CSV table of C-alpha atoms in Angstrom, one decimal:
chain,number,residue,atom,x,y,z
A,1,UNK,CA,103.8,29.1,-46.4
A,2,UNK,CA,103.7,29.0,-42.6
A,3,UNK,CA,102.1,32.1,-40.9
A,4,UNK,CA,104.5,33.8,-38.9
A,5,UNK,CA,104.2,35.4,-35.4
A,6,UNK,CA,106.4,38.0,-33.6
A,7,UNK,CA,106.3,37.9,-29.8
A,8,UNK,CA,107.5,40.8,-27.7
A,9,UNK,CA,109.2,39.7,-24.5
A,10,UNK,CA,110.5,36.4,-23.2
A,11,UNK,CA,108.9,35.9,-19.8
A,12,UNK,CA,106.8,32.9,-18.6
A,13,UNK,CA,103.7,33.8,-20.6
A,14,UNK,CA,105.7,34.7,-23.9
A,15,UNK,CA,107.8,31.5,-23.8
A,16,UNK,CA,104.7,29.4,-23.1
A,17,UNK,CA,102.7,31.2,-26.0
A,18,UNK,CA,105.8,30.6,-28.2
A,19,UNK,CA,105.5,26.9,-27.6
A,20,UNK,CA,101.7,26.6,-28.3
A,21,UNK,CA,102.0,28.5,-31.3
A,22,UNK,CA,105.1,26.7,-32.8
A,23,UNK,CA,103.3,23.3,-32.0
A,24,UNK,CA,100.1,24.7,-34.0
A,25,UNK,CA,102.4,25.2,-37.0
A,26,UNK,CA,103.2,28.9,-36.8
A,27,UNK,CA,106.8,30.3,-37.6
A,28,UNK,CA,107.7,31.9,-34.2
A,29,UNK,CA,110.3,34.5,-33.3
A,30,UNK,CA,110.7,36.0,-29.8
A,31,UNK,CA,112.1,39.5,-29.4
A,32,UNK,CA,113.7,40.2,-25.9
A,33,UNK,CA,115.1,43.6,-25.1
A,34,UNK,CA,117.5,42.3,-22.2
A,35,UNK,CA,120.7,40.3,-22.8
A,36,UNK,CA,119.1,37.2,-21.3
A,37,UNK,CA,115.7,35.6,-21.5
A,38,UNK,CA,113.2,35.0,-18.7
A,39,UNK,CA,111.5,38.4,-18.2
A,40,UNK,CA,111.3,39.1,-14.5
A,41,UNK,CA,112.4,35.7,-13.9
A,42,UNK,CA,116.0,36.4,-14.5
A,43,UNK,CA,119.5,35.3,-12.7
A,44,UNK,CA,122.1,36.9,-10.8
A,45,UNK,CA,125.3,35.3,-10.6
A,46,UNK,CA,128.1,36.8,-8.6
A,47,UNK,CA,131.1,35.5,-6.8
A,48,UNK,CA,129.8,32.0,-6.8
A,49,UNK,CA,126.4,32.9,-5.7
A,50,UNK,CA,123.4,32.4,-7.8
A,51,UNK,CA,120.1,34.4,-7.2
A,52,UNK,CA,116.6,34.2,-8.8
A,53,UNK,CA,116.2,37.9,-9.4
A,54,UNK,CA,112.3,37.5,-9.7
A,55,UNK,CA,109.9,34.7,-8.6
A,56,UNK,CA,111.4,32.3,-5.9
A,57,UNK,CA,108.2,30.4,-5.0
A,58,UNK,CA,107.1,27.3,-6.9
A,59,UNK,CA,103.5,26.6,-6.2
A,60,UNK,CA,100.6,24.8,-7.9
A,61,UNK,CA,103.0,22.0,-9.5
A,62,UNK,CA,100.0,20.7,-11.5
A,63,UNK,CA,99.9,23.9,-13.8
A,64,UNK,CA,103.8,23.2,-14.7
A,65,UNK,CA,102.8,19.5,-15.2
A,66,UNK,CA,99.8,20.4,-17.4
A,67,UNK,CA,102.0,22.8,-19.5
A,68,UNK,CA,104.8,20.3,-20.2
A,69,UNK,CA,102.1,17.4,-20.7
A,70,UNK,CA,100.8,19.4,-23.7
A,71,UNK,CA,103.9,18.6,-25.4
A,72,UNK,CA,104.2,15.3,-24.2
A,73,UNK,CA,106.9,16.2,-21.7
A,74,UNK,CA,107.1,16.5,-17.9
A,75,UNK,CA,109.0,18.8,-15.6
A,76,UNK,CA,111.2,16.0,-14.7
A,77,UNK,CA,112.6,15.9,-18.3
A,78,UNK,CA,114.1,19.3,-17.7
A,79,UNK,CA,114.6,19.9,-14.1
A,80,UNK,CA,114.2,18.1,-10.6
A,81,UNK,CA,112.0,19.4,-7.9
A,82,UNK,CA,112.1,19.1,-4.2
A,83,UNK,CA,109.1,19.6,-1.9
A,84,UNK,CA,110.3,21.9,0.9
A,85,UNK,CA,109.9,21.0,4.5
A,86,UNK,CA,109.2,23.2,6.1
A,87,UNK,CA,107.4,25.2,3.4
A,88,UNK,CA,108.2,28.3,5.4
A,89,UNK,CA,108.4,29.8,8.7
A,90,UNK,CA,107.0,33.1,10.0
A,91,UNK,CA,108.4,35.3,12.7
A,92,UNK,CA,106.0,37.3,14.9
A,93,UNK,CA,108.7,38.4,17.2
A,94,UNK,CA,111.7,37.3,18.9
A,95,UNK,CA,111.6,33.7,19.8
A,96,UNK,CA,108.0,33.7,18.5
A,97,UNK,CA,107.6,31.9,15.2
A,98,UNK,CA,105.2,29.5,13.6
A,99,UNK,CA,106.5,26.8,11.0
A,100,UNK,CA,104.3,25.7,8.2
A,101,UNK,CA,105.6,22.0,7.4
A,102,UNK,CA,104.9,20.0,4.1
A,103,UNK,CA,101.7,18.1,5.1
A,104,UNK,CA,98.2,19.4,6.0
A,105,UNK,CA,98.3,17.0,9.0
A,106,UNK,CA,101.2,18.8,10.4
A,107,UNK,CA,100.0,22.2,9.7
A,108,UNK,CA,96.8,21.4,11.6
A,109,UNK,CA,98.7,20.4,14.7
A,110,UNK,CA,100.7,23.7,14.7
A,111,UNK,CA,97.3,25.5,14.3
A,112,UNK,CA,95.8,23.6,17.4
A,113,UNK,CA,99.0,24.4,19.3
A,114,UNK,CA,98.4,28.0,18.7
A,115,UNK,CA,94.6,28.2,18.9
A,116,UNK,CA,92.7,25.2,20.4
A,117,UNK,CA,89.7,24.2,18.4
A,118,UNK,CA,91.3,25.8,15.2
A,119,UNK,CA,92.4,22.6,13.6
A,120,UNK,CA,88.8,21.6,12.7
A,121,UNK,CA,88.0,24.9,11.2
A,122,UNK,CA,91.3,24.7,9.3
A,123,UNK,CA,90.3,21.4,7.7
A,124,UNK,CA,86.8,22.7,6.8
A,125,UNK,CA,88.5,25.9,5.4
A,126,UNK,CA,91.0,24.0,3.2
A,127,UNK,CA,88.3,21.8,1.8
A,128,UNK,CA,86.3,24.6,0.6
A,129,UNK,CA,89.6,26.0,-0.8
A,130,UNK,CA,90.3,22.8,-2.5
A,131,UNK,CA,86.9,22.6,-4.1
A,132,UNK,CA,87.6,26.3,-5.2
A,133,UNK,CA,91.0,25.4,-6.5
A,134,UNK,CA,89.4,22.5,-8.5
A,135,UNK,CA,87.0,24.7,-10.1
A,136,UNK,CA,89.6,27.6,-10.7
A,137,UNK,CA,92.5,25.7,-12.1
A,138,UNK,CA,90.6,22.9,-14.0
A,139,UNK,CA,87.9,25.3,-15.3
A,140,UNK,CA,87.7,29.0,-14.9
A,141,UNK,CA,91.3,30.2,-15.4
A,142,UNK,CA,91.6,28.4,-18.6
A,143,UNK,CA,89.0,30.8,-20.1
A,144,UNK,CA,90.1,33.8,-22.3
A,145,UNK,CA,88.2,36.5,-20.4
A,146,UNK,CA,86.2,37.2,-23.4
A,147,UNK,CA,82.7,37.1,-21.7
A,148,UNK,CA,81.1,37.3,-18.3
A,149,UNK,CA,79.4,34.0,-19.1
A,150,UNK,CA,82.6,32.4,-18.6
A,151,UNK,CA,82.2,32.8,-14.9
A,152,UNK,CA,78.8,31.2,-15.0
A,153,UNK,CA,79.2,27.3,-14.8
A,154,UNK,CA,77.2,24.7,-12.9
A,155,UNK,CA,80.3,24.7,-10.3
A,156,UNK,CA,80.3,28.5,-9.8
A,157,UNK,CA,76.8,29.2,-9.6
A,158,UNK,CA,76.7,27.2,-6.2
A,159,UNK,CA,79.8,29.6,-5.1
A,160,UNK,CA,78.2,32.7,-6.5
A,161,UNK,CA,78.2,34.4,-3.1
A,162,UNK,CA,81.8,34.0,-2.7
A,163,UNK,CA,82.7,36.6,-5.4
A,164,UNK,CA,80.9,39.2,-3.0
A,165,UNK,CA,82.4,38.2,0.2
A,166,UNK,CA,86.3,38.7,0.7
A,167,UNK,CA,89.1,36.5,2.3
A,168,UNK,CA,89.5,38.9,5.4
A,169,UNK,CA,85.9,38.4,6.3
A,170,UNK,CA,86.1,34.7,6.0
A,171,UNK,CA,89.3,34.0,7.8
A,172,UNK,CA,88.3,36.2,10.8
A,173,UNK,CA,84.9,34.8,11.2
A,174,UNK,CA,86.6,31.3,11.8
A,175,UNK,CA,90.1,32.3,13.4
A,176,UNK,CA,90.6,34.3,16.5
A,177,UNK,CA,94.6,34.0,16.8
A,178,UNK,CA,96.0,37.2,15.1
A,179,UNK,CA,99.1,35.1,13.8
A,180,UNK,CA,96.9,32.4,12.3
A,181,UNK,CA,94.9,35.1,10.7
A,182,UNK,CA,98.2,36.6,9.1
A,183,UNK,CA,99.3,33.1,8.0
A,184,UNK,CA,96.1,32.5,6.2
A,185,UNK,CA,95.7,36.0,4.8
A,186,UNK,CA,99.5,35.8,3.3
A,187,UNK,CA,98.7,33.8,0.1
A,188,UNK,CA,96.5,36.2,-1.5
A,189,UNK,CA,99.3,38.9,-1.2
A,190,UNK,CA,100.5,36.9,-4.4
A,191,UNK,CA,97.4,38.0,-6.2
A,192,UNK,CA,98.2,41.6,-5.6
A,193,UNK,CA,95.6,43.0,-3.3
A,194,UNK,CA,94.5,43.5,0.3
A,195,UNK,CA,92.7,40.4,1.8
A,196,UNK,CA,89.7,42.8,2.3
A,197,UNK,CA,89.8,43.4,-1.5
A,198,UNK,CA,90.1,39.8,-2.7
A,199,UNK,CA,87.0,37.8,-3.3
A,200,UNK,CA,86.6,34.7,-1.0
A,201,UNK,CA,86.7,32.5,-4.0
A,202,UNK,CA,90.6,33.1,-4.2
A,203,UNK,CA,90.8,31.0,-1.2
A,204,UNK,CA,92.1,28.5,-3.6
A,205,UNK,CA,95.6,30.2,-3.0
A,206,UNK,CA,95.2,28.5,0.7
A,207,UNK,CA,94.9,25.1,-0.9
A,208,UNK,CA,98.0,25.7,-3.2
A,209,UNK,CA,99.9,26.8,0.1
A,210,UNK,CA,98.6,24.1,2.6
A,211,UNK,CA,97.2,21.4,0.3
A,212,UNK,CA,99.8,21.4,-2.6
A,213,UNK,CA,102.8,22.7,-0.9
A,214,UNK,CA,106.0,24.6,-1.7
A,215,UNK,CA,108.5,23.2,-4.1
A,216,UNK,CA,112.1,24.2,-5.2
A,217,UNK,CA,113.5,23.4,-8.7
A,218,UNK,CA,117.1,22.4,-8.1
A,219,UNK,CA,119.4,25.4,-9.2
A,220,UNK,CA,116.5,27.7,-8.8
A,221,UNK,CA,113.4,29.1,-10.7
A,222,UNK,CA,115.4,30.0,-13.6
A,223,UNK,CA,115.7,26.2,-14.7
A,224,UNK,CA,112.1,26.6,-15.5
A,225,UNK,CA,112.8,29.3,-17.8
A,226,UNK,CA,115.6,27.2,-19.2
A,227,UNK,CA,113.3,24.2,-19.6
A,228,UNK,CA,110.8,26.3,-21.5
A,229,UNK,CA,113.5,27.8,-23.8
A,230,UNK,CA,114.8,24.4,-24.7
A,231,UNK,CA,111.2,23.1,-25.4
A,232,UNK,CA,110.5,26.3,-27.6
A,233,UNK,CA,113.8,25.7,-29.6
A,234,UNK,CA,113.0,22.1,-30.0
A,235,UNK,CA,109.8,23.3,-31.5
A,236,UNK,CA,111.4,25.6,-33.9
A,237,UNK,CA,111.1,29.1,-32.1
A,238,UNK,CA,113.7,31.6,-32.8
A,239,UNK,CA,114.8,33.9,-29.9
A,240,UNK,CA,116.6,37.2,-30.3
A,241,UNK,CA,118.1,38.9,-27.1
A,242,UNK,CA,119.2,42.6,-27.0
A,243,UNK,CA,116.2,43.4,-29.3
A,244,UNK,CA,114.2,46.1,-27.9
A,245,UNK,CA,110.9,47.0,-29.5
A,246,UNK,CA,110.7,50.9,-30.7
A,247,UNK,CA,107.4,50.7,-32.7
A,248,UNK,CA,104.5,48.3,-33.4
A,249,UNK,CA,103.7,49.2,-37.3
A,250,UNK,CA,100.0,49.4,-38.0
A,251,UNK,CA,98.4,50.2,-41.5
A,252,UNK,CA,94.9,50.9,-41.7
A,253,UNK,CA,94.0,49.3,-38.4
A,254,UNK,CA,96.0,46.0,-39.2
A,255,UNK,CA,99.3,44.9,-37.6
A,256,UNK,CA,102.2,45.0,-40.1
A,257,UNK,CA,105.4,44.5,-38.2
A,258,UNK,CA,107.8,45.6,-35.4
A,259,UNK,CA,110.7,47.9,-35.3
A,260,UNK,CA,113.6,46.6,-33.3
A,261,UNK,CA,117.1,48.3,-33.3
A,262,UNK,CA,116.1,50.4,-36.4
A,263,UNK,CA,115.1,47.4,-38.4
A,264,UNK,CA,111.6,46.2,-39.5
A,265,UNK,CA,110.4,42.7,-38.9
A,266,UNK,CA,107.3,41.8,-40.5
A,267,UNK,CA,104.7,39.0,-39.5
A,268,UNK,CA,101.3,38.0,-39.8
A,269,UNK,CA,100.6,38.3,-36.1
A,270,UNK,CA,102.1,39.8,-33.1
A,271,UNK,CA,101.7,38.7,-29.3
A,272,UNK,CA,103.1,40.9,-26.7
A,273,UNK,CA,104.1,39.6,-23.3
A,274,UNK,CA,105.7,42.9,-22.4
A,275,UNK,CA,103.9,45.3,-20.0
A,276,UNK,CA,100.6,45.8,-21.4
A,277,UNK,CA,100.6,49.7,-20.8
A,278,UNK,CA,104.0,49.8,-22.3
A,279,UNK,CA,103.0,47.9,-25.2
A,280,UNK,CA,100.3,50.3,-25.9
A,281,UNK,CA,102.5,53.3,-26.0
A,282,UNK,CA,104.3,51.5,-29.0
A,283,UNK,CA,101.3,52.1,-30.9
A,284,UNK,CA,100.0,55.4,-32.2
A,285,UNK,CA,97.5,56.9,-30.1
A,286,UNK,CA,94.4,56.0,-32.2
A,287,UNK,CA,95.3,52.4,-31.9
A,288,UNK,CA,95.5,52.3,-28.1
A,289,UNK,CA,92.5,50.6,-26.3
A,290,UNK,CA,93.2,52.1,-23.0
A,291,UNK,CA,93.7,55.5,-21.9
A,292,UNK,CA,96.3,56.7,-19.3
A,293,UNK,CA,93.2,57.5,-17.2
A,294,UNK,CA,92.2,53.9,-17.4
A,295,UNK,CA,95.6,52.8,-16.0
A,296,UNK,CA,95.7,55.5,-13.2
A,297,UNK,CA,92.4,54.1,-11.9
A,298,UNK,CA,93.4,50.5,-11.7
A,299,UNK,CA,94.7,48.6,-8.5
A,300,UNK,CA,98.0,47.6,-9.3
A,301,UNK,CA,99.9,44.8,-7.3
A,302,UNK,CA,102.9,46.0,-5.1
A,303,UNK,CA,106.4,46.9,-6.4
A,304,UNK,CA,109.2,45.6,-4.2
A,305,UNK,CA,112.5,46.6,-2.8
A,306,UNK,CA,114.8,43.5,-3.2
A,307,UNK,CA,118.3,42.7,-2.0
A,308,UNK,CA,120.5,40.0,-3.2
A,309,UNK,CA,123.0,39.4,-0.5
A,310,UNK,CA,126.1,37.1,-0.3
A,311,UNK,CA,127.0,36.1,3.5
A,312,UNK,CA,130.5,34.8,4.3
A,313,UNK,CA,128.7,32.3,6.8
A,314,UNK,CA,125.7,29.9,7.2
A,315,UNK,CA,122.8,31.8,8.9
A,316,UNK,CA,120.7,30.1,11.8
A,317,UNK,CA,117.2,30.2,12.9
A,318,UNK,CA,115.9,30.7,9.3
A,319,UNK,CA,114.2,28.4,6.6
A,320,UNK,CA,114.5,28.4,2.8
A,321,UNK,CA,111.5,30.8,2.9
A,322,UNK,CA,111.0,33.1,6.0
A,323,UNK,CA,108.5,35.7,6.5
A,324,UNK,CA,108.9,38.6,9.0
A,325,UNK,CA,105.3,39.5,10.3
A,326,UNK,CA,106.5,41.0,13.5
A,327,UNK,CA,105.0,44.6,12.6
A,328,UNK,CA,101.4,45.6,11.8
A,329,UNK,CA,100.3,44.0,8.5
A,330,UNK,CA,97.4,46.4,8.2
A,331,UNK,CA,99.5,49.6,8.5
A,332,UNK,CA,101.9,48.4,5.8
A,333,UNK,CA,99.0,47.3,3.8
A,334,UNK,CA,97.7,51.0,3.9
A,335,UNK,CA,101.1,52.4,2.8
A,336,UNK,CA,100.7,50.0,-0.3
A,337,UNK,CA,97.2,50.4,-1.3
A,338,UNK,CA,95.5,53.5,0.5
A,339,UNK,CA,98.0,56.2,1.1
A,340,UNK,CA,101.0,55.3,-1.2
A,341,UNK,CA,104.3,55.7,0.6
A,342,UNK,CA,107.4,54.2,2.0
A,343,UNK,CA,106.1,52.1,5.0
A,344,UNK,CA,107.6,53.0,8.4
A,345,UNK,CA,107.9,49.6,9.5
A,346,UNK,CA,107.7,47.2,6.8
A,347,UNK,CA,106.8,43.6,6.7
A,348,UNK,CA,109.3,41.6,4.7
A,349,UNK,CA,110.2,38.1,3.3
A,350,UNK,CA,113.6,36.5,3.0
A,351,UNK,CA,114.5,33.3,1.0
A,352,UNK,CA,117.8,31.5,1.6
A,353,UNK,CA,118.0,29.1,-1.4
A,354,UNK,CA,121.4,27.9,-0.1
A,355,UNK,CA,119.5,26.2,2.8
A,356,UNK,CA,118.3,23.6,0.3
A,357,UNK,CA,120.4,24.0,-2.9
A,358,UNK,CA,124.2,23.7,-2.8
A,359,UNK,CA,124.3,25.5,-6.2
A,360,UNK,CA,123.1,28.8,-4.7
A,361,UNK,CA,126.3,29.6,-2.7
A,362,UNK,CA,129.8,28.5,-2.2
A,363,UNK,CA,130.3,26.1,0.8
A,364,UNK,CA,129.9,27.5,4.3
A,365,UNK,CA,128.3,30.6,2.8
A,366,UNK,CA,124.7,31.7,2.6
A,367,UNK,CA,122.8,33.4,-0.4
A,368,UNK,CA,119.9,35.6,1.0
A,369,UNK,CA,117.1,37.4,-0.9
A,370,UNK,CA,115.1,40.1,0.9
A,371,UNK,CA,112.0,41.6,-0.4
A,372,UNK,CA,109.9,44.5,1.0
A,373,UNK,CA,106.6,44.9,-0.6
A,374,UNK,CA,105.9,48.7,-1.7
A,375,UNK,CA,103.4,50.8,-3.5
A,376,UNK,CA,104.1,51.3,-7.2
A,377,UNK,CA,105.3,54.6,-8.4
A,378,UNK,CA,107.1,55.7,-5.2
A,379,UNK,CA,110.3,57.7,-5.3
A,380,UNK,CA,113.4,55.3,-5.5
A,381,UNK,CA,116.8,56.5,-4.4
A,382,UNK,CA,119.9,54.9,-3.4
A,383,UNK,CA,119.7,56.7,0.0
A,384,UNK,CA,116.0,55.2,0.6
A,385,UNK,CA,117.3,51.7,-0.3
A,386,UNK,CA,120.1,52.0,2.1
A,387,UNK,CA,118.0,53.2,4.9
A,388,UNK,CA,115.6,50.3,4.4
A,389,UNK,CA,118.5,47.8,4.2
A,390,UNK,CA,119.6,49.0,7.7
A,391,UNK,CA,116.3,48.8,8.9
A,392,UNK,CA,115.3,45.4,8.0
A,393,UNK,CA,118.9,44.1,8.8
A,394,UNK,CA,118.7,45.4,12.3
A,395,UNK,CA,115.3,43.7,12.7
A,396,UNK,CA,116.5,40.5,11.1
A,397,UNK,CA,119.6,40.2,13.4
A,398,UNK,CA,117.4,40.9,16.5
A,399,UNK,CA,114.6,38.4,15.7
A,400,UNK,CA,116.9,35.6,14.5
A,401,UNK,CA,119.3,36.2,17.4
A,402,UNK,CA,122.5,36.5,15.4
A,403,UNK,CA,124.8,39.1,13.9
A,404,UNK,CA,124.8,39.3,10.1
A,405,UNK,CA,125.8,42.9,9.0
A,406,UNK,CA,129.3,42.5,9.4
A,407,UNK,CA,129.2,39.1,7.4
A,408,UNK,CA,127.6,40.6,4.2
A,409,UNK,CA,130.2,40.2,1.3
A,410,UNK,CA,128.2,42.0,-1.1
A,411,UNK,CA,124.7,43.2,-1.7
A,412,UNK,CA,122.7,44.3,-4.9
A,413,UNK,CA,119.3,45.9,-4.8
A,414,UNK,CA,116.4,45.9,-7.1
A,415,UNK,CA,113.5,48.4,-7.0
A,416,UNK,CA,110.9,50.6,-8.7
A,417,UNK,CA,113.3,52.2,-11.1
A,418,UNK,CA,114.8,48.9,-11.9
A,419,UNK,CA,111.4,47.5,-12.7
A,420,UNK,CA,110.7,50.3,-15.1
A,421,UNK,CA,114.2,50.4,-16.8
A,422,UNK,CA,114.5,46.4,-17.0
A,423,UNK,CA,110.9,45.5,-17.8
A,424,UNK,CA,109.1,48.7,-18.9
A,425,UNK,CA,106.9,48.0,-15.9
A,426,UNK,CA,103.9,50.5,-15.3
A,427,UNK,CA,105.0,52.5,-12.2
A,428,UNK,CA,107.6,50.0,-11.6
A,429,UNK,CA,105.1,47.3,-10.2
A,430,UNK,CA,106.3,43.9,-9.6
A,431,UNK,CA,103.3,41.6,-10.1
A,432,UNK,CA,101.1,43.1,-12.6
A,433,UNK,CA,97.6,44.0,-11.9
A,434,UNK,CA,95.7,42.9,-8.8
A,435,UNK,CA,92.9,40.3,-8.7
A,436,UNK,CA,90.1,42.4,-7.1
A,437,UNK,CA,86.5,41.8,-8.0
A,438,UNK,CA,86.3,44.6,-10.5
A,439,UNK,CA,89.7,43.2,-12.1
A,440,UNK,CA,88.7,39.6,-12.4
A,441,UNK,CA,88.5,37.5,-15.7
A,442,UNK,CA,86.8,39.4,-18.3
A,443,UNK,CA,87.0,42.7,-16.5
A,444,UNK,CA,90.9,42.7,-16.9
A,445,UNK,CA,92.5,44.1,-20.2
A,446,UNK,CA,91.9,41.8,-23.0
A,447,UNK,CA,94.0,39.3,-24.7
A,448,UNK,CA,93.2,40.4,-28.2
A,449,UNK,CA,93.2,44.2,-29.2
A,450,UNK,CA,89.8,45.6,-30.1
A,451,UNK,CA,91.5,48.4,-32.3
A,452,UNK,CA,94.3,46.5,-34.1
A,453,UNK,CA,93.8,43.5,-36.1
A,454,UNK,CA,96.3,40.5,-35.4
A,455,UNK,CA,97.6,42.2,-32.2
A,456,UNK,CA,97.3,40.1,-29.0
A,457,UNK,CA,98.5,40.4,-25.6
A,458,UNK,CA,99.7,38.0,-22.6
A,459,UNK,CA,101.1,38.2,-19.3
A,460,UNK,CA,100.2,39.3,-15.8
A,461,UNK,CA,98.2,42.4,-16.9
A,462,UNK,CA,95.8,40.5,-18.7
A,463,UNK,CA,94.0,37.2,-18.0
A,464,UNK,CA,94.1,35.2,-15.7
A,465,UNK,CA,96.3,37.5,-13.5
A,466,UNK,CA,99.6,37.8,-11.4
A,467,UNK,CA,101.9,35.0,-10.7
A,468,UNK,CA,103.9,32.3,-12.3
A,469,UNK,CA,101.3,29.7,-12.9
A,470,UNK,CA,98.8,32.1,-14.3
A,471,UNK,CA,101.4,33.5,-16.8
A,472,UNK,CA,102.0,29.9,-18.2
A,473,UNK,CA,98.1,29.7,-18.5
A,474,UNK,CA,97.9,33.2,-20.0
A,475,UNK,CA,100.4,32.0,-22.8
A,476,UNK,CA,98.2,29.0,-23.5
A,477,UNK,CA,95.0,31.4,-23.7
A,478,UNK,CA,96.6,33.8,-26.1
A,479,UNK,CA,97.8,31.0,-28.3
A,480,UNK,CA,94.4,29.3,-28.5
A,481,UNK,CA,92.8,32.7,-29.4
A,482,UNK,CA,95.4,33.3,-32.2
A,483,UNK,CA,94.8,29.9,-33.6
A,484,UNK,CA,91.1,30.5,-33.5
A,485,UNK,CA,90.9,34.0,-34.9
A,486,UNK,CA,93.5,33.5,-37.6
A,487,UNK,CA,92.7,30.1,-39.1
């Protein structure tokens, strides 16, 4: 008889794990608390507009290719990708922006125009970042975070010092222009920590940005979720929605089953892709590996205030991805990491998928997604959301020289309370646990429970870390561990 696996959650890591486990011969069932699958990568459809609620950046296409190729498929079998040009633009003030185009050659020209002599330094920096990327993506991140020795390879020994310097120091040593510094420090925000707390080794994110580029799946990131669902079902995976988990049943230190909607579902193994902290609250106290104190001391990646807006006209002076860095980056970072509070003058990011994709908005209209990074655990009220909407819209109008407030057909918001309600997210974080030096690899919460036999974890609070490509990898890692420990 086939061994059975229950999986909690249906985000990227859970779907990836389900595919690998089904391929390995397990009978797999996914339990998703929400009405639709995808975890944080869900969709909002309203009045002819379509928004990705969660991730909007498609980076590291090679990781997606590697995932699908493990099943003799390719992304093209399921969705079509377009490389964005420009990848994104960054506003530093009115009539003051830098555009990042789709090749390193073009980007070096933009750098040289901003700071003479910087193009040479950029090429050197990106070469180093590529070398780190090759080691990280081909080697390191596909390790299960079980032992410190995973970090010790012939390639990493040569880069050992890079775990003890940081991105901020490296960038500022080479570049003088504040604008270029901000652009080079921006990608590590995806890893959830300040550039000063992110080891130099993670410069591989800059290679992902400048070397590989930014892509858009036609019809949005949700197409990747639908592709993984299709693959999972082809492999025999069962998916249950509207199926929240009330309890993980353990007897004598061994996992026995899940209780969902009052009914018990037994299986040989359980993998949780739900929030790690939340998953442990489904266990009786003696079976939890990490105390509340453990979680409060960890550095969590930011939460976010998001707006999904339907505009009744096409907007000008913006690209598909547009960053607004016209205020002090360090002061906003302090409000996230050092002294958690709502930032006085927030940086924000905006995405206009309808600039690229006709499926995102009705003809002649624009779909806009606006994101303000926030500290997790802050108070979240309708009044605060409204105040910040006004704040960023006024700046947006002024910076892009157009009137937009009176062209809003509708707006929906999503913030800390929604991350908690919809995803059981710890303190309402949006991206998981930050990749700081003391939270890297084997120092992150473990894929395999030390206290409950046959209980495993996957997703952005465990290895390798935050982001969509790492979540795909996390699903593979946990599936490998299950097959290794269970057979």
